N, CA, C and O of each residue as an XYZ file, in Angstrom:
352
protein
N       0.817     -1.236      0.014
C      -0.006     -0.007     -0.027
C       0.874      1.198     -0.039
O       1.779      1.254      0.793
N       0.713      2.117     -0.851
C       1.392      3.351     -1.018
C       0.739      4.429     -0.103
O      -0.483      4.540     -0.007
N       1.630      5.217      0.563
C       1.154      6.297      1.319
C       0.961      7.455      0.400
O       1.878      7.847     -0.321
N      -0.262      8.028      0.414
C      -0.470      9.199     -0.505
C      -0.714     10.492      0.208
O      -0.702     11.572     -0.382
N      -0.942     10.356      1.520
C      -1.287     11.561      2.328
C       0.023     12.354      2.572
O       0.964     11.803      3.144
N       0.098     13.589      2.165
C       1.274     14.392      2.485
C       1.565     14.536      3.986
O       2.724     14.647      4.384
N       0.523     14.534      4.811
C       0.746     14.650      6.246
C       1.442     13.381      6.770
O       2.317     13.483      7.629
N       1.069     12.177      6.266
C       1.572     10.994      6.674
C       3.045     10.756      6.140
O       3.908     10.169      6.793
N       3.208     11.227      5.011
C       4.672     11.256      4.385
C       5.549     11.966      5.124
O       6.697     11.562      5.308
N       5.103     13.069      5.609
C       5.931     14.005      6.368
C       6.189     13.391      7.777
O       7.314     13.463      8.271
N       5.224     12.827      8.385
C       5.326     12.056      9.628
C       6.304     10.959      9.497
O       7.156     10.810     10.372
N       6.247     10.180      8.471
C       7.225      9.092      8.176
C       8.616      9.658      8.055
O       9.530      9.057      8.619
N       8.853     10.716      7.401
C      10.132     11.315      7.275
C      10.570     11.714      8.597
O      11.737     11.495      8.924
N       9.740     12.289      9.410
C      10.157     12.859     10.795
C      10.469     11.633     11.698
O      11.301     11.793     12.591
N       9.875     10.432     11.543
C      10.153      9.302     12.299
C      11.495      8.694     11.938
O      12.241      8.182     12.771
N      11.745      8.782     10.676
C      13.095      8.329     10.211
C      14.240      9.208     10.862
O      15.262      8.701     11.324
N      13.993     10.516     10.858
C      14.900     11.417     11.358
C      15.124     11.131     12.903
O      16.248     11.066     13.399
N      14.033     10.979     13.560
C      14.149     10.723     15.076
C      14.796      9.388     15.313
O      15.619      9.277     16.221
N      14.464      8.335     14.526
C      15.122      7.059     14.734
C      16.557      7.080     14.436
O      17.322      6.442     15.159
N      17.001      7.769     13.419
C      18.459      7.907     13.127
C      19.123      8.735     14.156
O      20.260      8.428     14.513
N      18.545      9.714     14.645
C      19.129     10.549     15.657
C      19.321      9.833     16.989
O      20.358      9.971     17.639
N      18.229      9.006     17.415
C      18.444      8.179     18.552
C      19.464      7.190     18.498
O      20.199      6.954     19.457
N      19.538      6.540     17.282
C      20.619      5.515     17.067
C      21.962      6.122     17.118
O      22.853      5.547     17.742
N      22.182      7.261     16.500
C      23.493      7.953     16.588
C      23.834      8.403     17.941
O      24.990      8.316     18.354
N      22.826      8.906     18.690
C      23.092      9.304     20.053
C      23.517      8.159     20.925
O      24.418      8.300     21.752
N      22.862      7.001     20.746
C      23.217      5.735     21.545
C      24.647      5.328     21.213
O      25.453      5.018     22.090
N      24.937      5.341     19.876
C      26.348      4.890     19.525
C      27.294      5.848     20.086
O      28.322      5.396     20.589
N      27.091      7.121     20.073
C      28.013      8.044     20.645
C      28.162      8.046     22.168
O      29.208      8.382     22.723
N      27.011      7.635     22.841
C      27.079      7.463     24.382
C      27.758      6.173     24.724
O      28.354      6.056     25.795
N      27.686      5.174     23.827
C      28.303      3.879     24.098
C      29.844      3.995     23.947
O      30.625      3.379     24.673
N      30.225      4.848     22.931
C      31.658      4.951     22.575
C      31.969      6.466     22.271
O      32.189      6.857     21.125
N      31.972      7.286     23.365
C      32.199      8.764     23.094
C      33.648      9.138     22.699
O      34.433      9.597     23.529
N      33.974      8.931     21.416
C      35.345      9.407     20.988
C      35.247      9.824     19.677
O      34.230      9.588     19.024
N      36.335     10.510     19.147
C      36.329     11.054     17.765
C      36.224     10.047     16.724
O      35.545     10.295     15.728
N      36.852      8.887     16.857
C      36.802      7.771     15.962
C      35.358      7.405     15.621
O      34.975      7.361     14.452
N      34.558      7.141     16.671
C      33.149      6.822     16.369
C      32.435      7.827     15.813
O      31.579      7.531     14.979
N      32.639      9.099     16.145
C      32.073     10.247     15.509
C      32.327     10.268     13.968
O      31.434     10.373     13.127
N      33.644     10.157     13.713
C      34.065     10.231     12.236
C      33.441      8.983     11.470
O      32.881      9.142     10.385
N      33.552      7.812     12.036
C      32.937      6.673     11.272
C      31.496      6.866     11.087
O      30.996      6.537     10.011
N      30.725      7.398     12.087
C      29.361      7.620     12.059
C      29.047      8.546     10.949
O      28.123      8.320     10.168
N      29.860      9.655     10.870
C      29.612     10.601      9.766
C      29.903     10.053      8.414
O      29.196     10.338      7.448
N      30.944      9.264      8.334
C      31.255      8.649      6.973
C      30.152      7.655      6.606
O      29.860      7.545      5.416
N      29.508      6.913      7.533
C      28.376      6.036      7.243
C      27.184      6.811      6.720
O      26.625      6.513      5.665
N      26.805      7.848      7.520
C      25.719      8.674      7.085
C      25.955      9.267      5.646
O      25.091      9.187      4.773
N      27.108      9.833      5.463
C      27.469     10.428      4.194
C      27.486      9.442      3.069
O      27.007      9.792      1.991
N      27.982      8.268      3.208
C      28.116      7.199      2.200
C      26.853      6.720      1.862
O      26.594      6.544      0.672
N      25.900      6.446      2.856
C      24.597      5.922      2.490
C      23.680      6.945      1.827
O      22.812      6.638      1.009
N      23.944      8.195      2.246
C      23.131      9.296      1.638
C      23.498      9.405      0.083
O      22.632      9.511     -0.785
N      24.921      9.367     -0.188
C      25.331      9.394     -1.579
C      24.897      8.180     -2.331
O      24.637      8.258     -3.532
N      24.810      7.051     -1.661
C      24.288      5.777     -2.377
C      22.865      5.979     -2.658
O      22.459      5.657     -3.775
N      22.025      6.484     -1.769
C      20.619      6.740     -2.133
C      20.404      7.627     -3.189
O      19.477      7.435     -3.976
N      21.239      8.676     -3.301
C      21.240      9.685     -4.469
C      21.506      8.928     -5.697
O      20.761      9.037     -6.671
N      22.572      8.140     -5.692
C      23.002      7.373     -6.862
C      21.835      6.455     -7.269
O      21.410      6.486     -8.424
N      21.348      5.696     -6.404
C      20.380      4.628     -6.700
C      19.056      5.216     -7.183
O      18.431      4.624     -8.063
N      18.609      6.324     -6.665
C      17.328      6.858     -7.027
C      17.325      8.089     -7.901
O      16.282      8.497     -8.412
N      18.490      8.679     -8.071
C      18.483      9.879     -9.030
C      19.452      9.533    -10.190
O      19.041      9.515    -11.351
N      20.632      9.282     -9.899
C      21.641      9.158    -10.975
C      21.329      8.044    -11.945
O      21.382      8.252    -13.157
N      20.986      6.800    -11.416
C      20.617      5.740    -12.386
C      19.444      6.050    -13.183
O      19.376      5.748    -14.375
N      18.467      6.679    -12.518
C      17.231      6.917    -13.257
C      17.371      7.970    -14.326
O      16.883      7.809    -15.444
N      18.074      9.102    -13.960
C      18.196     10.128    -14.852
C      19.328     10.016    -15.870
O      19.203     10.619    -16.936
N      20.324      9.357    -15.648
C      21.467      9.250    -16.530
C      21.688      7.885    -17.086
O      22.125      7.750    -18.229
N      21.407      6.882    -16.333
C      21.860      5.438    -16.906
C      20.731      4.849    -17.656
O      20.953      4.300    -18.735
N      19.442      4.927    -17.128
C      18.315      4.388    -17.850
C      17.024      5.089    -17.518
O      16.269      4.616    -16.669
N      16.759      6.167    -18.140
C      15.494      6.901    -17.725
C      14.178      6.132    -17.909
O      13.158      6.452    -17.299
N      14.237      5.108    -18.769
C      13.012      4.473    -19.053
C      12.539      3.510    -17.924
O      11.339      3.310    -17.733
N      13.487      2.936    -17.203
C      13.228      1.966    -16.110
C      12.662      2.738    -14.779
O      13.253      3.691    -14.272
N      11.597      2.265    -14.353
C      11.020      2.720    -13.071
C      11.066      1.662    -12.042
O      10.671      0.528    -12.314
N      11.564      1.994    -10.777
C      11.600      0.966     -9.865
C      11.239      1.584     -8.532
O      11.460      2.776     -8.317
N      10.670      0.763     -7.611
C      10.168      1.356     -6.350
C      10.991      1.202     -5.159
O      10.636      1.734     -4.107
N      12.142      0.466     -5.243
C      12.962      0.274     -4.111
C      14.253     -0.435     -4.384
O      14.523     -0.753     -5.542
N      15.051     -0.698     -3.417
C      16.391     -1.287     -3.621
C      16.230     -2.687     -4.177
O      17.012     -3.100     -5.033
N      15.232     -3.430     -3.711
C      15.197     -4.783     -4.161
C      14.746     -4.796     -5.734
O      15.260     -5.627     -6.484
N      13.940     -4.021     -6.141
C      13.606     -3.844     -7.590
C      14.830     -3.394     -8.379
O      15.068     -3.846     -9.499
N      15.606     -2.487     -7.768
C      16.809     -2.014     -8.450
C      17.859     -3.124     -8.573
O      18.500     -3.271     -9.614
N      18.015     -3.850     -7.568
C      18.994     -5.039     -7.554
C      18.557     -5.992     -8.615
O      19.398     -6.386     -9.422
N      17.290     -6.408     -8.691
C      16.798     -7.299     -9.656
C      17.106     -6.860    -11.061
O      17.576     -7.621    -11.907
N      16.817     -5.592    -11.268
C      17.010     -4.933    -12.598
C      18.474     -4.923    -12.965
O      18.797     -5.212    -14.117
N      19.414     -4.596    -12.025
C      20.817     -4.587    -12.321
C      21.361     -5.954    -12.619
O      22.097     -6.166    -13.583
N      20.947     -6.953    -11.694
C      21.312     -8.286    -11.995
C      20.806     -8.852    -13.219
O      21.551     -9.607    -13.843
N      19.634     -8.599    -13.663
C      19.031     -9.068    -14.818
C      19.705     -8.418    -15.986
O      19.912     -9.073    -17.008
N      20.066     -7.138    -15.884
C      20.744     -6.475    -16.962
C      22.229     -7.045    -17.217
O      22.690     -7.164    -18.352
N      22.877     -7.359    -16.131
C      24.204     -7.909    -16.231
C      24.207     -9.317    -16.823
O      25.118     -9.739    -17.535
N      23.073    -10.045    -16.463
C      22.980    -11.393    -17.102
C      22.734    -11.361    -18.587
O      23.229    -12.193    -19.347
N      21.896    -10.303    -19.005
C      21.623    -10.158    -20.390
C      22.791     -9.771    -21.239
O      22.950    -10.196    -22.383
N      23.613     -8.935    -20.623
C      24.875     -8.461    -21.415
C      25.934     -9.667    -21.512
O      26.715     -9.743    -22.461
N      25.907    -10.590    -20.482
C      26.786    -11.702    -20.714
C      26.420    -12.761    -21.641
O      27.273    -13.518    -22.105
N      25.070    -12.851    -21.954
C      24.607    -13.932    -22.894
C      24.711    -13.482    -24.372
O      24.539    -14.270    -25.302
N      25.004    -12.161    -24.538
C      25.174    -11.743    -25.949
C      26.543    -11.999    -26.560
O      26.767    -11.681    -27.728
């Protein structure tokens, strides 16, 4: 079921932000040092860039025709495309 309500979509985004903030705070409380902070920032930055790559770059530059709804669809598409290029 797709969420179509703008209010619910905003609530969902807010819940993701709260969940991520709580997880980051717990990690930093468990191990309060610069290495943990640096690694946490690298993880956040890397996954943000991957999300941008998966849902913007691939769609707009690699294959604008393909529409996918999530990472599982994207993985199936990329694996299928790789298999198709090997059989040629």
